[in-house]
Amino acid sequence: MAIGLFAIFAILRFRTRNFSLKDMSYIFTTIGISVINSLKLTGFPVLGVIIFNIIIMIAAVILEEFTMKHNIVSHTIIYEDLELLKSAKKQKIIKEISTLTGRDVTCVKIRKIDYKENVAFLDISYRD
């Protein structure tokens, strides 16, 4: 069973677009429930399989609600004020980017600085 799941995820990884971690978790859960339901469990009542499926679905919903409270989104932006980046005033940079984007930015990381174009590529993180 594990080798079959590994093969399915390898095909999904190389043959399709990239999935987010959340989407891959739902795909894994769906495929796992399907494999468990397709097994011939002799001596195991159908009601037990249904209850097991319901427990898995309820756990997925509860975990989804728990993780949505702590959802942090990251984006890459192009920033033109290189003079502010040269200074070590990280809070001032975060405050300015927060006002520019209208989001409560929690973290800023410099990905790349292009001195020829006089821009910087920044990874910003904020709570959604």
mmCIF file of C-alpha atoms in Angstrom:
data_model
loop_
_atom_site.group_PDB
_atom_site.id
_atom_site.type_symbol
_atom_site.label_atom_id
_atom_site.label_comp_id
_atom_site.label_asym_id
_atom_site.label_seq_id
_atom_site.Cartn_x
_atom_site.Cartn_y
_atom_site.Cartn_z
ATOM 1 C CA MET A 1 0.000 0.000 0.000
ATOM 2 C CA ALA A 2 2.779 2.454 0.891
ATOM 3 C CA ILE A 3 4.604 1.821 -2.393
ATOM 4 C CA GLY A 4 1.400 2.504 -4.318
ATOM 5 C CA LEU A 5 0.872 5.795 -2.475
ATOM 6 C CA PHE A 6 4.488 6.744 -3.146
ATOM 7 C CA ALA A 7 3.990 6.049 -6.866
ATOM 8 C CA ILE A 8 0.817 8.142 -6.993
ATOM 9 C CA PHE A 9 2.507 11.110 -5.312
ATOM 10 C CA ALA A 10 5.560 10.806 -7.556
ATOM 11 C CA ILE A 11 3.300 11.013 -10.602
ATOM 12 C CA LEU A 12 1.428 13.977 -9.114
ATOM 13 C CA ARG A 13 4.690 15.725 -8.357
ATOM 14 C CA PHE A 14 6.250 15.379 -11.796
ATOM 15 C CA ARG A 15 3.224 15.447 -14.082
ATOM 16 C CA THR A 16 1.191 18.328 -12.692
ATOM 17 C CA ARG A 17 1.624 21.836 -11.375
ATOM 18 C CA ASN A 18 3.016 22.344 -7.893
ATOM 19 C CA PHE A 19 0.502 21.862 -5.114
ATOM 20 C CA SER A 20 0.553 23.710 -1.829
ATOM 21 C CA LEU A 21 1.122 21.797 1.381
ATOM 22 C CA LYS A 22 -2.560 22.094 2.266
ATOM 23 C CA ASP A 23 -3.656 20.708 -1.104
ATOM 24 C CA MET A 24 -1.199 17.819 -0.869
ATOM 25 C CA SER A 25 -2.525 17.009 2.616
ATOM 26 C CA TYR A 26 -6.089 16.808 1.310
ATOM 27 C CA ILE A 27 -5.005 14.682 -1.654
ATOM 28 C CA PHE A 28 -3.119 12.341 0.696
ATOM 29 C CA THR A 29 -6.150 12.067 2.993
ATOM 30 C CA THR A 30 -8.500 11.378 0.084
ATOM 31 C CA ILE A 31 -6.241 8.732 -1.433
ATOM 32 C CA GLY A 32 -5.621 7.169 1.988
ATOM 33 C CA ILE A 33 -9.347 6.906 2.748
ATOM 34 C CA SER A 34 -9.956 5.456 -0.725
ATOM 35 C CA VAL A 35 -7.276 2.810 -0.245
ATOM 36 C CA ILE A 36 -8.582 1.882 3.218
ATOM 37 C CA ASN A 37 -12.146 1.613 1.870
ATOM 38 C CA SER A 38 -11.019 -0.566 -1.045
ATOM 39 C CA LEU A 39 -9.326 -3.151 1.186
ATOM 40 C CA LYS A 40 -11.200 -6.361 1.812
ATOM 41 C CA LEU A 41 -11.370 -6.340 5.569
ATOM 42 C CA THR A 42 -12.843 -9.709 6.442
ATOM 43 C CA GLY A 43 -14.562 -9.761 9.747
ATOM 44 C CA PHE A 44 -14.537 -5.968 10.025
ATOM 45 C CA PRO A 45 -18.008 -4.396 10.061
ATOM 46 C CA VAL A 46 -18.979 -1.779 7.498
ATOM 47 C CA LEU A 47 -20.148 0.500 10.295
ATOM 48 C CA GLY A 48 -16.596 0.512 11.676
ATOM 49 C CA VAL A 49 -15.217 1.665 8.306
ATOM 50 C CA ILE A 50 -17.841 4.413 8.099
ATOM 51 C CA ILE A 51 -17.029 5.596 11.634
ATOM 52 C CA PHE A 52 -13.313 5.550 10.799
ATOM 53 C CA ASN A 53 -13.982 7.680 7.690
ATOM 54 C CA ILE A 54 -16.028 10.156 9.707
ATOM 55 C CA ILE A 55 -13.275 10.422 12.338
ATOM 56 C CA ILE A 56 -10.697 11.200 9.642
ATOM 57 C CA MET A 57 -12.936 13.852 8.039
ATOM 58 C CA ILE A 58 -13.733 15.510 11.373
ATOM 59 C CA ALA A 59 -10.025 15.552 12.251
ATOM 60 C CA ALA A 60 -9.267 17.230 8.901
ATOM 61 C CA VAL A 61 -11.909 19.912 9.520
ATOM 62 C CA ILE A 62 -10.668 20.577 13.061
ATOM 63 C CA LEU A 63 -7.045 20.824 11.921
ATOM 64 C CA GLU A 64 -8.079 23.136 9.063
ATOM 65 C CA GLU A 65 -9.818 25.486 11.480
ATOM 66 C CA PHE A 66 -6.847 25.414 13.866
ATOM 67 C CA THR A 67 -4.293 26.202 11.170
ATOM 68 C CA MET A 68 -6.404 28.975 9.620
ATOM 69 C CA LYS A 69 -5.935 31.051 12.773
ATOM 70 C CA HIS A 70 -2.172 31.045 12.276
ATOM 71 C CA ASN A 71 -2.125 31.459 8.497
ATOM 72 C CA ILE A 72 0.941 33.426 7.371
ATOM 73 C CA VAL A 73 1.193 34.378 3.703
ATOM 74 C CA SER A 74 4.449 35.202 1.919
ATOM 75 C CA HIS A 75 4.890 37.221 -1.266
ATOM 76 C CA THR A 76 7.809 38.600 -3.216
ATOM 77 C CA ILE A 77 7.649 42.312 -3.967
ATOM 78 C CA ILE A 78 9.880 44.725 -5.863
ATOM 79 C CA TYR A 79 11.079 47.591 -3.665
ATOM 80 C CA GLU A 80 12.742 50.727 -5.032
ATOM 81 C CA ASP A 81 14.092 52.530 -1.947
ATOM 82 C CA LEU A 82 17.557 50.998 -1.649
ATOM 83 C CA GLU A 83 18.739 53.761 0.691
ATOM 84 C CA LEU A 84 16.320 52.585 3.361
ATOM 85 C CA LEU A 85 17.530 49.007 2.903
ATOM 86 C CA LYS A 86 21.122 50.087 3.468
ATOM 87 C CA SER A 87 20.262 51.302 6.940
ATOM 88 C CA ALA A 88 19.838 48.699 9.643
ATOM 89 C CA LYS A 89 16.429 50.027 10.727
ATOM 90 C CA LYS A 90 14.381 46.925 10.161
ATOM 91 C CA GLN A 91 11.304 48.228 12.007
ATOM 92 C CA LYS A 92 11.216 51.324 9.789
ATOM 93 C CA ILE A 93 11.371 49.134 6.680
ATOM 94 C CA ILE A 94 8.554 46.927 7.993
ATOM 95 C CA LYS A 95 6.454 49.988 8.833
ATOM 96 C CA GLU A 96 6.909 51.504 5.362
ATOM 97 C CA ILE A 97 6.098 48.265 3.576
ATOM 98 C CA SER A 98 3.039 47.837 5.807
ATOM 99 C CA THR A 99 1.759 51.248 4.741
ATOM 100 C CA LEU A 100 2.512 50.526 1.068
ATOM 101 C CA THR A 101 0.762 47.165 1.026
ATOM 102 C CA GLY A 102 -1.994 47.853 3.532
ATOM 103 C CA ARG A 103 -1.109 44.636 5.384
ATOM 104 C CA ASP A 104 0.351 44.007 8.824
ATOM 105 C CA VAL A 105 3.781 42.832 7.656
ATOM 106 C CA THR A 106 5.577 40.677 10.224
ATOM 107 C CA CYS A 107 8.798 39.756 8.423
ATOM 108 C CA VAL A 108 10.901 41.148 5.568
ATOM 109 C CA LYS A 109 13.764 39.259 3.920
ATOM 110 C CA ILE A 110 15.947 40.551 1.113
ATOM 111 C CA ARG A 111 15.936 38.013 -1.693
ATOM 112 C CA LYS A 112 17.979 39.878 -4.289
ATOM 113 C CA ILE A 113 19.308 43.390 -4.898
ATOM 114 C CA ASP A 114 19.703 44.613 -8.475
ATOM 115 C CA TYR A 115 21.944 47.685 -8.430
ATOM 116 C CA LYS A 116 21.700 48.079 -12.197
ATOM 117 C CA GLU A 117 17.920 48.545 -12.096
ATOM 118 C CA ASN A 118 18.088 50.127 -8.609
ATOM 119 C CA VAL A 119 15.493 47.746 -7.145
ATOM 120 C CA ALA A 120 15.383 45.029 -4.506
ATOM 121 C CA PHE A 121 13.310 41.869 -4.428
ATOM 122 C CA LEU A 122 11.906 41.346 -0.935
ATOM 123 C CA ASP A 123 10.027 38.433 0.589
ATOM 124 C CA ILE A 124 7.343 39.803 2.901
ATOM 125 C CA SER A 125 5.243 37.771 5.336
ATOM 126 C CA TYR A 126 1.950 38.839 6.874
ATOM 127 C CA ARG A 127 -1.004 37.296 8.649
ATOM 128 C CA ASP A 128 -3.968 36.700 6.403
#
